mmCIF file of C-alpha atoms in Angstrom:
data_model
loop_
_atom_site.group_PDB
_atom_site.id
_atom_site.type_symbol
_atom_site.label_atom_id
_atom_site.label_comp_id
_atom_site.label_asym_id
_atom_site.label_seq_id
_atom_site.Cartn_x
_atom_site.Cartn_y
_atom_site.Cartn_z
ATOM 1 C CA MET L 1 92.917 235.224 62.084
ATOM 2 C CA ALA L 2 89.818 233.847 63.212
ATOM 3 C CA ARG L 3 88.367 235.249 66.114
ATOM 4 C CA ARG L 4 88.430 233.249 69.273
ATOM 5 C CA ARG L 5 85.072 231.146 69.251
ATOM 6 C CA THR L 6 83.003 232.222 72.075
ATOM 7 C CA ARG L 7 80.169 229.308 72.070
ATOM 8 C CA LEU L 8 79.726 225.773 71.380
ATOM 9 C CA VAL L 9 76.126 225.136 70.114
ATOM 10 C CA ALA L 10 74.994 221.424 70.144
ATOM 11 C CA VAL L 11 73.272 220.527 67.111
ATOM 12 C CA ALA L 12 71.246 217.187 68.526
ATOM 13 C CA VAL L 13 70.811 214.989 65.722
ATOM 14 C CA VAL L 14 67.804 212.276 65.876
ATOM 15 C CA ALA L 15 66.138 209.694 63.831
ATOM 16 C CA LEU L 16 64.686 211.181 60.717
ATOM 17 C CA ALA L 17 60.852 210.337 60.357
ATOM 18 C CA ALA L 18 59.184 212.671 57.507
ATOM 19 C CA THR L 19 59.434 212.063 53.950
ATOM 20 C CA ALA L 20 61.921 214.859 52.259
ATOM 21 C CA CYS L 21 60.806 218.124 50.602
ATOM 22 C CA GLY L 22 62.158 219.649 46.931
ATOM 23 C CA SER L 23 61.815 219.729 43.726
ATOM 24 C CA SER L 24 63.983 219.113 41.020
ATOM 25 C CA LYS L 25 61.719 222.473 39.287
ATOM 26 C CA ALA L 26 60.826 225.910 40.184
ATOM 27 C CA PRO L 27 57.665 226.608 42.238
ATOM 28 C CA SER L 28 55.135 227.060 39.227
ATOM 29 C CA SER L 29 53.541 230.061 40.355
ATOM 30 C CA GLY L 30 53.890 232.971 42.988
ATOM 31 C CA ALA L 31 56.545 234.216 45.079
ATOM 32 C CA ALA L 32 58.357 231.403 47.281
ATOM 33 C CA GLY L 33 59.014 233.627 49.959
ATOM 34 C CA SER L 34 57.959 233.054 53.859
ATOM 35 C CA SER L 35 54.471 232.946 54.488
ATOM 36 C CA GLY L 36 52.390 231.590 57.295
ATOM 37 C CA GLY L 37 54.512 228.311 58.360
ATOM 38 C CA THR L 38 57.023 227.937 56.196
ATOM 39 C CA ILE L 39 60.800 229.236 55.469
ATOM 40 C CA THR L 40 61.760 228.816 51.574
ATOM 41 C CA ILE L 41 65.465 227.967 51.191
ATOM 42 C CA GLY L 42 66.723 228.442 47.485
ATOM 43 C CA MET L 43 69.331 226.168 45.773
ATOM 44 C CA SER L 44 70.462 225.535 42.112
ATOM 45 C CA LEU L 45 72.323 222.372 41.438
ATOM 46 C CA PRO L 46 73.570 220.522 38.647
ATOM 47 C CA LEU L 47 70.568 218.077 37.949
ATOM 48 C CA SER L 48 71.370 217.593 34.395
ATOM 49 C CA GLY L 49 74.461 217.965 32.650
ATOM 50 C CA ALA L 50 77.914 216.419 33.061
ATOM 51 C CA VAL L 51 77.785 216.080 36.813
ATOM 52 C CA ALA L 52 74.492 215.247 37.385
ATOM 53 C CA ASP L 53 75.014 211.626 38.910
ATOM 54 C CA THR L 54 77.242 213.063 41.507
ATOM 55 C CA SER L 55 75.406 216.141 42.105
ATOM 56 C CA LYS L 56 72.146 213.957 42.694
ATOM 57 C CA ASP L 57 73.506 212.903 46.152
ATOM 58 C CA GLY L 58 74.322 216.277 47.249
ATOM 59 C CA TYR L 59 70.581 217.007 46.314
ATOM 60 C CA GLN L 60 69.329 214.110 48.543
ATOM 61 C CA GLY L 61 71.997 215.298 51.591
ATOM 62 C CA TYR L 62 69.755 218.465 51.374
ATOM 63 C CA GLN L 63 66.500 216.628 50.927
ATOM 64 C CA GLU L 64 67.398 214.492 54.417
ATOM 65 C CA TRP L 65 68.148 217.622 56.082
ATOM 66 C CA ALA L 66 64.795 219.344 55.419
ATOM 67 C CA ALA L 67 62.928 215.855 56.349
ATOM 68 C CA TRP L 68 65.034 215.824 59.488
ATOM 69 C CA VAL L 69 64.326 219.212 60.570
ATOM 70 C CA ASN L 70 60.765 219.484 59.496
ATOM 71 C CA ALA L 71 60.278 216.222 61.842
ATOM 72 C CA HIS L 72 61.750 217.671 64.763
ATOM 73 C CA GLY L 73 59.331 221.360 64.701
ATOM 74 C CA GLY L 74 60.903 222.781 61.294
ATOM 75 C CA LEU L 75 63.014 226.101 61.621
ATOM 76 C CA LEU L 76 62.203 228.690 63.882
ATOM 77 C CA GLY L 77 59.131 227.088 64.682
ATOM 78 C CA LYS L 78 58.199 226.459 60.811
ATOM 79 C CA GLN L 79 58.342 224.022 57.938
ATOM 80 C CA VAL L 80 61.364 224.077 55.742
ATOM 81 C CA LYS L 81 60.284 224.118 51.886
ATOM 82 C CA LEU L 82 63.311 223.386 49.498
ATOM 83 C CA VAL L 83 63.142 225.443 46.396
ATOM 84 C CA VAL L 84 65.577 223.802 43.557
ATOM 85 C CA LEU L 85 66.237 225.313 40.395
ATOM 86 C CA ASP L 86 68.686 223.098 37.812
ATOM 87 C CA ASP L 87 71.610 224.791 36.371
ATOM 88 C CA ALA L 88 72.675 221.945 34.176
ATOM 89 C CA PHE L 89 76.299 222.740 35.487
ATOM 90 C CA GLN L 90 76.590 225.928 33.408
ATOM 91 C CA GLN L 91 78.028 229.090 35.599
ATOM 92 C CA ASN L 92 75.498 231.438 33.559
ATOM 93 C CA THR L 93 72.546 229.469 34.375
ATOM 94 C CA ALA L 94 73.485 229.404 38.219
ATOM 95 C CA LEU L 95 74.198 232.541 38.225
ATOM 96 C CA ALA L 96 70.550 233.603 36.842
ATOM 97 C CA ASP L 97 68.804 230.885 38.648
ATOM 98 C CA TYR L 98 70.442 232.349 42.172
ATOM 99 C CA SER L 99 69.495 236.174 41.220
ATOM 100 C CA LYS L 100 65.898 234.498 40.429
ATOM 101 C CA LEU L 101 65.632 232.996 44.044
ATOM 102 C CA ILE L 102 66.594 236.084 45.732
ATOM 103 C CA ALA L 103 64.381 238.481 43.357
ATOM 104 C CA GLN L 104 61.650 236.936 42.151
ATOM 105 C CA ASN L 105 61.160 234.007 44.002
ATOM 106 C CA HIS L 106 61.674 235.817 47.228
ATOM 107 C CA VAL L 107 63.177 232.912 49.239
ATOM 108 C CA ASP L 108 64.191 233.253 52.764
ATOM 109 C CA LEU L 109 67.500 231.658 52.817
ATOM 110 C CA LEU L 110 70.030 230.030 50.640
ATOM 111 C CA LEU L 111 72.038 226.858 50.291
ATOM 112 C CA GLY L 112 75.040 226.365 48.014
ATOM 113 C CA THR L 113 75.488 224.650 44.648
ATOM 114 C CA PHE L 114 77.817 222.222 43.865
ATOM 115 C CA SER L 115 81.674 222.651 42.913
ATOM 116 C CA SER L 116 84.196 225.503 42.898
ATOM 117 C CA PHE L 117 83.240 225.892 39.245
ATOM 118 C CA LEU L 118 79.708 227.375 39.628
ATOM 119 C CA ASN L 119 79.957 228.395 43.418
ATOM 120 C CA LEU L 120 82.916 231.222 42.400
ATOM 121 C CA PRO L 121 80.484 233.018 40.581
ATOM 122 C CA VAL L 122 77.463 232.120 42.553
ATOM 123 C CA ALA L 123 78.969 233.453 45.729
ATOM 124 C CA GLU L 124 79.444 236.817 44.229
ATOM 125 C CA VAL L 125 75.656 237.088 44.069
ATOM 126 C CA ALA L 126 74.626 236.103 47.333
ATOM 127 C CA GLU L 127 77.617 238.556 48.866
ATOM 128 C CA ARG L 128 76.151 241.688 46.463
ATOM 129 C CA ASN L 129 72.523 240.768 47.854
ATOM 130 C CA LYS L 130 73.685 240.252 51.338
ATOM 131 C CA PHE L 131 72.257 236.784 51.951
ATOM 132 C CA VAL L 132 73.968 233.836 53.691
ATOM 133 C CA TYR L 133 75.990 231.369 51.428
ATOM 134 C CA ILE L 134 76.842 228.133 53.041
ATOM 135 C CA GLU L 135 78.276 226.283 49.861
ATOM 136 C CA PRO L 136 78.553 222.156 50.543
ATOM 137 C CA SER L 137 81.450 221.551 48.284
ATOM 138 C CA GLY L 138 83.881 224.112 46.107
ATOM 139 C CA GLY L 139 87.001 224.831 48.276
ATOM 140 C CA ALA L 140 88.742 226.700 45.809
ATOM 141 C CA ASP L 141 91.033 229.029 47.975
ATOM 142 C CA SER L 142 90.343 231.810 45.002
ATOM 143 C CA ILE L 143 86.383 231.700 46.391
ATOM 144 C CA PHE L 144 87.564 233.172 49.726
ATOM 145 C CA ALA L 145 90.478 235.442 48.322
ATOM 146 C CA ARG L 146 87.630 237.990 47.992
ATOM 147 C CA ASN L 147 86.724 238.036 51.720
ATOM 148 C CA PHE L 148 83.253 238.021 51.265
ATOM 149 C CA LYS L 149 81.749 238.500 54.594
ATOM 150 C CA TYR L 150 78.405 236.427 54.048
ATOM 151 C CA LEU L 151 80.247 232.983 52.346
ATOM 152 C CA PHE L 152 81.207 229.890 54.414
ATOM 153 C CA PHE L 153 82.212 226.230 53.546
ATOM 154 C CA ALA L 154 80.784 223.584 55.052
ATOM 155 C CA GLN L 155 83.742 221.486 54.925
ATOM 156 C CA PRO L 156 86.870 220.667 57.325
ATOM 157 C CA ALA L 157 89.380 222.462 55.019
ATOM 158 C CA THR L 158 89.848 224.100 51.828
ATOM 159 C CA THR L 159 91.476 222.898 48.550
ATOM 160 C CA GLU L 160 95.454 224.001 49.991
ATOM 161 C CA ARG L 161 95.310 221.752 53.117
ATOM 162 C CA LEU L 162 93.877 218.895 50.375
ATOM 163 C CA PRO L 163 97.186 217.353 49.578
ATOM 164 C CA ASP L 164 98.793 217.496 52.831
ATOM 165 C CA GLN L 165 98.114 213.839 54.393
ATOM 166 C CA PHE L 166 98.944 212.335 51.068
ATOM 167 C CA VAL L 167 102.481 214.620 50.704
ATOM 168 C CA ALA L 168 102.969 213.573 54.475
ATOM 169 C CA GLN L 169 102.912 209.812 53.668
ATOM 170 C CA ILE L 170 105.024 210.115 50.732
ATOM 171 C CA ALA L 171 107.690 212.319 53.177
ATOM 172 C CA ALA L 172 107.082 209.788 55.762
ATOM 173 C CA MET L 173 108.442 206.783 53.194
ATOM 174 C CA PRO L 174 112.291 205.908 52.978
ATOM 175 C CA ALA L 175 113.743 207.441 50.359
ATOM 176 C CA ASP L 176 114.481 204.591 48.176
ATOM 177 C CA GLN L 177 111.247 203.883 48.087
ATOM 178 C CA ARG L 178 109.405 207.241 47.541
ATOM 179 C CA PRO L 179 108.152 207.014 44.010
ATOM 180 C CA LYS L 180 110.836 208.932 41.620
ATOM 181 C CA THR L 181 108.380 210.870 38.871
ATOM 182 C CA ALA L 182 104.956 211.818 38.700
ATOM 183 C CA ALA L 183 102.241 212.830 36.149
ATOM 184 C CA TYR L 184 99.842 215.148 37.005
ATOM 185 C CA VAL L 185 96.133 215.422 34.989
ATOM 186 C CA THR L 186 93.464 217.489 36.064
ATOM 187 C CA GLN L 187 90.105 218.968 35.028
ATOM 188 C CA ASP L 188 89.736 222.819 34.771
ATOM 189 C CA ASP L 189 87.921 223.317 37.791
ATOM 190 C CA PRO L 190 88.863 226.034 40.359
ATOM 191 C CA ASN L 191 89.370 223.449 42.750
ATOM 192 C CA THR L 192 90.767 220.360 41.067
ATOM 193 C CA ALA L 193 93.521 222.761 39.035
ATOM 194 C CA PRO L 194 94.427 224.445 42.112
ATOM 195 C CA ALA L 195 94.999 221.652 44.161
ATOM 196 C CA THR L 196 96.765 219.471 41.917
ATOM 197 C CA ALA L 197 98.976 222.637 41.426
ATOM 198 C CA ILE L 198 99.873 222.257 44.926
ATOM 199 C CA PHE L 199 100.519 218.466 44.851
ATOM 200 C CA LYS L 200 103.058 218.935 41.938
ATOM 201 C CA GLN L 201 104.922 221.818 44.371
ATOM 202 C CA LYS L 202 105.107 219.601 47.470
ATOM 203 C CA LEU L 203 106.218 216.590 45.708
ATOM 204 C CA THR L 204 108.785 218.234 43.275
ATOM 205 C CA ALA L 205 110.001 219.608 46.616
ATOM 206 C CA LEU L 206 110.477 215.915 47.967
ATOM 207 C CA GLY L 207 112.493 215.112 44.879
ATOM 208 C CA VAL L 208 109.496 213.608 42.939
ATOM 209 C CA LYS L 209 110.448 214.955 39.236
ATOM 210 C CA ALA L 210 107.331 215.443 36.849
ATOM 211 C CA VAL L 211 106.996 213.974 33.521
ATOM 212 C CA TYR L 212 103.661 215.210 32.521
ATOM 213 C CA ASP L 213 101.161 217.686 33.314
ATOM 214 C CA THR L 214 97.777 218.745 31.603
ATOM 215 C CA THR L 215 94.676 220.070 32.143
ATOM 216 C CA TYR L 216 91.402 219.316 30.328
ATOM 217 C CA ALA L 217 88.099 220.681 29.652
ATOM 218 C CA PRO L 218 85.108 220.083 32.233
ATOM 219 C CA ASP L 219 83.419 218.496 29.257
ATOM 220 C CA THR L 220 86.126 216.046 28.142
ATOM 221 C CA SER L 221 84.940 212.272 27.950
ATOM 222 C CA ASN L 222 87.308 210.521 25.828
ATOM 223 C CA PHE L 223 90.753 210.178 27.799
ATOM 224 C CA ASP L 224 92.438 207.726 25.774
ATOM 225 C CA ALA L 225 95.189 210.087 24.336
ATOM 226 C CA ILE L 226 95.961 211.751 27.796
ATOM 227 C CA ALA L 227 96.454 207.674 29.220
ATOM 228 C CA ASN L 228 98.403 206.683 26.210
ATOM 229 C CA THR L 229 100.636 209.709 26.745
ATOM 230 C CA ILE L 230 101.274 209.369 30.484
ATOM 231 C CA LYS L 231 101.986 205.529 29.549
ATOM 232 C CA GLN L 232 104.699 206.314 27.750
ATOM 233 C CA ALA L 233 105.951 209.350 30.195
ATOM 234 C CA ALA L 234 105.976 205.706 32.710
ATOM 235 C CA PRO L 235 105.219 208.154 36.127
ATOM 236 C CA ASP L 236 105.668 206.015 39.440
ATOM 237 C CA LEU L 237 102.911 208.048 40.431
ATOM 238 C CA VAL L 238 99.789 209.675 38.805
ATOM 239 C CA ILE L 239 97.776 212.640 40.766
ATOM 240 C CA GLN L 240 94.319 213.100 39.065
ATOM 241 C CA GLY L 241 92.312 216.235 40.189
ATOM 242 C CA ALA L 242 89.051 214.324 39.500
ATOM 243 C CA LEU L 243 85.353 215.715 39.726
ATOM 244 C CA ALA L 244 82.957 213.288 38.922
ATOM 245 C CA ASP L 245 82.911 210.547 36.067
ATOM 246 C CA ASP L 246 86.023 212.025 34.733
ATOM 247 C CA GLY L 247 88.156 210.084 37.199
ATOM 248 C CA VAL L 248 86.080 207.275 35.914
ATOM 249 C CA SER L 249 86.754 207.443 32.633
ATOM 250 C CA LEU L 250 90.638 208.009 33.038
ATOM 251 C CA ILE L 251 90.891 204.708 34.650
ATOM 252 C CA ARG L 252 89.120 202.896 32.149
ATOM 253 C CA SER L 253 91.482 204.277 29.873
ATOM 254 C CA PHE L 254 94.375 203.123 31.312
ATOM 255 C CA GLN L 255 92.525 199.763 31.251
ATOM 256 C CA LYS L 256 92.740 200.396 27.344
ATOM 257 C CA VAL L 257 96.108 201.182 26.913
ATOM 258 C CA GLY L 258 97.579 199.161 29.305
ATOM 259 C CA PHE L 259 98.741 201.452 31.966
ATOM 260 C CA SER L 260 98.736 201.361 36.043
ATOM 261 C CA PRO L 261 100.854 203.242 38.073
ATOM 262 C CA LYS L 262 102.634 201.939 41.414
ATOM 263 C CA MET L 263 100.830 204.766 43.203
ATOM 264 C CA PHE L 264 97.632 206.821 42.246
ATOM 265 C CA PHE L 265 95.852 209.923 44.013
ATOM 266 C CA GLN L 266 92.440 210.919 42.564
ATOM 267 C CA THR L 267 90.543 213.893 44.158
ATOM 268 C CA ASN L 268 86.316 213.517 44.277
ATOM 269 C CA SER L 269 85.692 210.389 42.042
ATOM 270 C CA PRO L 270 86.746 207.893 44.687
ATOM 271 C CA THR L 271 84.287 208.875 47.512
ATOM 272 C CA ASP L 272 81.289 208.263 45.108
ATOM 273 C CA PRO L 273 79.627 204.978 46.417
ATOM 274 C CA ASN L 274 79.111 204.410 42.592
ATOM 275 C CA PHE L 275 82.643 204.209 42.371
ATOM 276 C CA PRO L 276 83.673 200.493 42.553
ATOM 277 C CA SER L 277 80.939 199.602 40.080
ATOM 278 C CA ALA L 278 81.976 201.874 38.073
ATOM 279 C CA VAL L 279 85.884 200.748 37.546
ATOM 280 C CA GLY L 280 85.428 197.522 39.248
ATOM 281 C CA VAL L 281 85.816 196.300 42.913
ATOM 282 C CA LYS L 282 89.298 194.928 42.185
ATOM 283 C CA ASN L 283 90.562 198.263 40.015
ATOM 284 C CA THR L 284 90.039 200.285 43.133
ATOM 285 C CA ALA L 285 92.684 198.576 45.517
ATOM 286 C CA GLY L 286 95.239 200.812 46.617
ATOM 287 C CA ILE L 287 93.985 204.325 44.771
ATOM 288 C CA PHE L 288 94.187 207.024 47.341
ATOM 289 C CA THR L 289 92.022 210.028 47.889
ATOM 290 C CA ALA L 290 91.084 212.638 50.434
ATOM 291 C CA LEU L 291 88.196 213.037 52.490
ATOM 292 C CA ALA L 292 85.609 215.680 54.001
ATOM 293 C CA TYR L 293 83.853 212.850 55.983
ATOM 294 C CA SER L 294 83.630 209.604 56.527
ATOM 295 C CA PRO L 295 80.475 207.373 57.259
ATOM 296 C CA GLN L 296 83.013 205.617 60.190
ATOM 297 C CA ALA L 297 83.650 209.016 61.943
ATOM 298 C CA PRO L 298 82.788 209.261 65.523
ATOM 299 C CA PHE L 299 81.331 212.799 65.275
ATOM 300 C CA PRO L 300 77.961 213.199 66.830
ATOM 301 C CA GLY L 301 74.692 212.578 65.071
ATOM 302 C CA ASN L 302 76.980 210.780 62.329
ATOM 303 C CA ALA L 303 75.825 207.392 62.954
ATOM 304 C CA ASP L 304 72.004 208.236 62.853
ATOM 305 C CA PHE L 305 72.487 210.592 59.979
ATOM 306 C CA VAL L 306 73.934 207.175 58.200
ATOM 307 C CA ALA L 307 71.125 204.820 59.388
ATOM 308 C CA ASP L 308 68.508 207.192 58.052
ATOM 309 C CA TYR L 309 69.933 208.317 54.927
ATOM 310 C CA THR L 310 70.440 204.755 54.183
ATOM 311 C CA LYS L 311 66.763 203.956 55.115
ATOM 312 C CA ARG L 312 65.255 206.695 52.681
ATOM 313 C CA PHE L 313 67.755 206.675 49.857
ATOM 314 C CA ASN L 314 68.335 202.483 49.809
ATOM 315 C CA THR L 315 71.910 203.566 49.821
ATOM 316 C CA ALA L 316 74.639 205.048 52.262
ATOM 317 C CA PRO L 317 75.502 208.467 52.276
ATOM 318 C CA SER L 318 78.063 209.675 50.031
ATOM 319 C CA GLU L 319 80.606 212.454 50.743
ATOM 320 C CA ASP L 320 78.656 214.919 48.704
ATOM 321 C CA ALA L 321 75.400 213.560 50.710
ATOM 322 C CA ALA L 322 76.892 214.456 53.641
ATOM 323 C CA ASN L 323 78.436 217.679 52.855
ATOM 324 C CA SER L 324 74.985 219.098 52.035
ATOM 325 C CA PHE L 325 73.445 218.416 55.081
ATOM 326 C CA THR L 326 76.683 219.513 56.942
ATOM 327 C CA ALA L 327 75.451 222.921 55.141
ATOM 328 C CA GLY L 328 72.003 222.654 56.425
ATOM 329 C CA GLN L 329 73.105 221.624 59.491
ATOM 330 C CA VAL L 330 75.492 224.982 59.799
ATOM 331 C CA LEU L 331 72.326 227.209 58.597
ATOM 332 C CA GLN L 332 70.025 226.080 61.126
ATOM 333 C CA ALA L 333 72.442 226.049 64.039
ATOM 334 C CA ALA L 334 73.120 229.856 62.902
ATOM 335 C CA ALA L 335 69.587 230.694 62.466
ATOM 336 C CA THR L 336 68.355 229.204 65.812
ATOM 337 C CA ALA L 337 70.698 230.897 67.515
ATOM 338 C CA VAL L 338 70.001 234.244 65.962
ATOM 339 C CA GLY L 339 66.444 233.381 66.680
ATOM 340 C CA LYS L 340 65.417 234.914 63.446
ATOM 341 C CA LEU L 341 66.257 235.644 59.608
ATOM 342 C CA ASP L 342 68.488 238.049 59.891
ATOM 343 C CA GLN L 343 71.167 237.532 57.311
ATOM 344 C CA THR L 344 74.022 239.712 58.672
ATOM 345 C CA GLY L 345 73.462 238.297 61.967
ATOM 346 C CA ILE L 346 73.687 234.717 61.293
ATOM 347 C CA ALA L 347 76.989 235.706 59.596
ATOM 348 C CA ASN L 348 77.861 237.541 62.233
ATOM 349 C CA TRP L 349 77.460 234.627 64.854
ATOM 350 C CA LEU L 350 79.105 232.092 62.233
ATOM 351 C CA HIS L 351 82.072 234.378 62.096
ATOM 352 C CA ALA L 352 82.513 233.852 66.238
ATOM 353 C CA ASN L 353 80.886 230.577 66.894
ATOM 354 C CA THR L 354 81.893 226.650 66.447
ATOM 355 C CA VAL L 355 79.147 224.518 64.861
ATOM 356 C CA PRO L 356 79.040 220.716 65.881
ATOM 357 C CA THR L 357 77.962 218.740 62.452
ATOM 358 C CA ILE L 358 78.641 214.757 61.340
ATOM 359 C CA VAL L 359 81.474 216.024 59.403
ATOM 360 C CA GLY L 360 83.104 217.674 62.992
ATOM 361 C CA PRO L 361 83.329 221.256 64.869
ATOM 362 C CA LEU L 362 83.440 223.812 61.909
ATOM 363 C CA SER L 363 84.621 227.147 62.629
ATOM 364 C CA TRP L 364 85.698 229.866 60.430
ATOM 365 C CA ASP L 365 88.130 232.569 59.639
ATOM 366 C CA ALA L 366 87.235 236.206 58.495
ATOM 367 C CA SER L 367 86.823 235.224 54.833
ATOM 368 C CA GLY L 368 84.484 231.741 55.602
ATOM 369 C CA LYS L 369 87.392 229.464 55.223
ATOM 370 C CA PRO L 370 87.215 226.531 57.905
ATOM 371 C CA THR L 371 89.904 226.072 60.123
ATOM 372 C CA GLY L 372 90.141 222.221 60.133
ATOM 373 C CA SER L 373 92.174 219.817 57.775
ATOM 374 C CA LEU L 374 91.059 216.700 55.737
ATOM 375 C CA LEU L 375 91.512 212.907 56.179
ATOM 376 C CA LEU L 376 93.565 210.322 53.595
ATOM 377 C CA ALA L 377 91.815 207.433 53.014
ATOM 378 C CA GLN L 378 92.708 204.383 50.373
ATOM 379 C CA TRP L 379 90.570 201.737 48.681
ATOM 380 C CA GLN L 380 91.400 198.526 50.277
ATOM 381 C CA SER L 381 89.845 194.956 49.787
ATOM 382 C CA GLY L 382 86.752 197.053 48.383
ATOM 383 C CA LYS L 383 86.134 199.694 51.452
ATOM 384 C CA LEU L 384 87.045 203.298 51.570
ATOM 385 C CA GLN L 385 89.389 203.293 54.596
ATOM 386 C CA ILE L 386 91.057 206.063 56.509
ATOM 387 C CA ILE L 387 94.683 206.041 56.910
ATOM 388 C CA ALA L 388 95.496 209.358 58.042
ATOM 389 C CA PRO L 389 95.963 210.831 60.779
ATOM 390 C CA SER L 390 96.104 208.100 62.778
ATOM 391 C CA THR L 391 93.350 209.259 65.526
ATOM 392 C CA ALA L 392 90.941 209.375 62.746
ATOM 393 C CA ALA L 393 92.501 205.815 60.938
ATOM 394 C CA THR L 394 89.916 202.916 60.092
ATOM 395 C CA SER L 395 93.140 200.490 58.832
ATOM 396 C CA LYS L 396 96.634 200.676 59.808
ATOM 397 C CA ASP L 397 97.770 199.199 56.227
ATOM 398 C CA VAL L 398 98.946 201.178 53.402
ATOM 399 C CA VAL L 399 98.840 199.692 49.850
ATOM 400 C CA LEU L 400 101.999 201.163 48.475
ATOM 401 C CA ASN L 401 102.418 199.344 45.340
ATOM 402 C CA LYS L 402 99.157 199.485 43.891
ATOM 403 C CA PRO L 403 97.746 196.287 41.762
ATOM 404 C CA GLY L 404 97.401 196.227 37.910
ATOM 405 C CA TRP L 405 94.211 197.364 36.589
ATOM 406 C CA SER L 406 91.787 194.094 35.616
ATOM 407 C CA SER L 407 89.654 193.770 32.665
#
């Protein structure tokens, strides 16, 4: 059980004026540790490889946060410098990178990488070295089952809560209107696979029969065979545990084989700003997803973040960008409250306090798991609308019979 929160620290978000910092390469020489007026913050991101397009947004979210901090006095009175390595979405590379950041570059602080696939092993490196590790993405509950003291997730909820709002939506439908059958397809990832399994368990309990269930490798690029097999099973509902481009690829394969389910839920992929152009705006109609963040959410500082990020990068922030910015907010709030670069002090403070962020107020239990819940969203008329919970809804409509794909 989480301890009672003793303080609510206001993190004022104001206009960002400085240019973003950071580099996609390691420093060319010397240790990168704090010196003079600089605090170094290390991270390894998949800037190349299978999810490079998606993780680019996460990197830009970190850059935006660093620019904001530096434009408004820095962190603990010092300028922030991002030390960024490329792990190419390879676990062994990510492990080596974070070890290097700590032992060779001597960074002062760490921020997390992208996805549960990478964060699962990297969190152990941070814990072993007693470094606070705030991950922007990677909500697999297996990460938190190890009860690490220095690990924190900068989203409102983890994988086990991801299906809640959608399952509640199905449960609220009249029995004769609910989907009768479902197909489950997921990337082999410690975030998407468990979430898909929870969907299957909860929907089966509602009487939705599973007619297909498969897991594909992270490097899968051709989904034609999977799409054709799903077409033969003819499910009313398809649940896909997608991470990035795999979500787009399955839709394109559905188009090839001429299949469109009445209801379709995907994780992650539909939150990418490039999703509509990748699959066609008309083809987004009716697709459900879960959100940790919305640009329309009325949380303090969110409107300023959206405006400044859009100005800097000429595009609206994605969920990945917002999650990275949030991870920076959390780290800054704790370091500022503690008043020094004390890893144990920062960890203890986060376990005992609530931090206001652009994704809402965040607090954590003893394992670093957040205590909130996610939003249910659906693509409607070319826009990703929040449909649940009602207190955060941007649309009162729900499309229950998704239109077919168009070419």
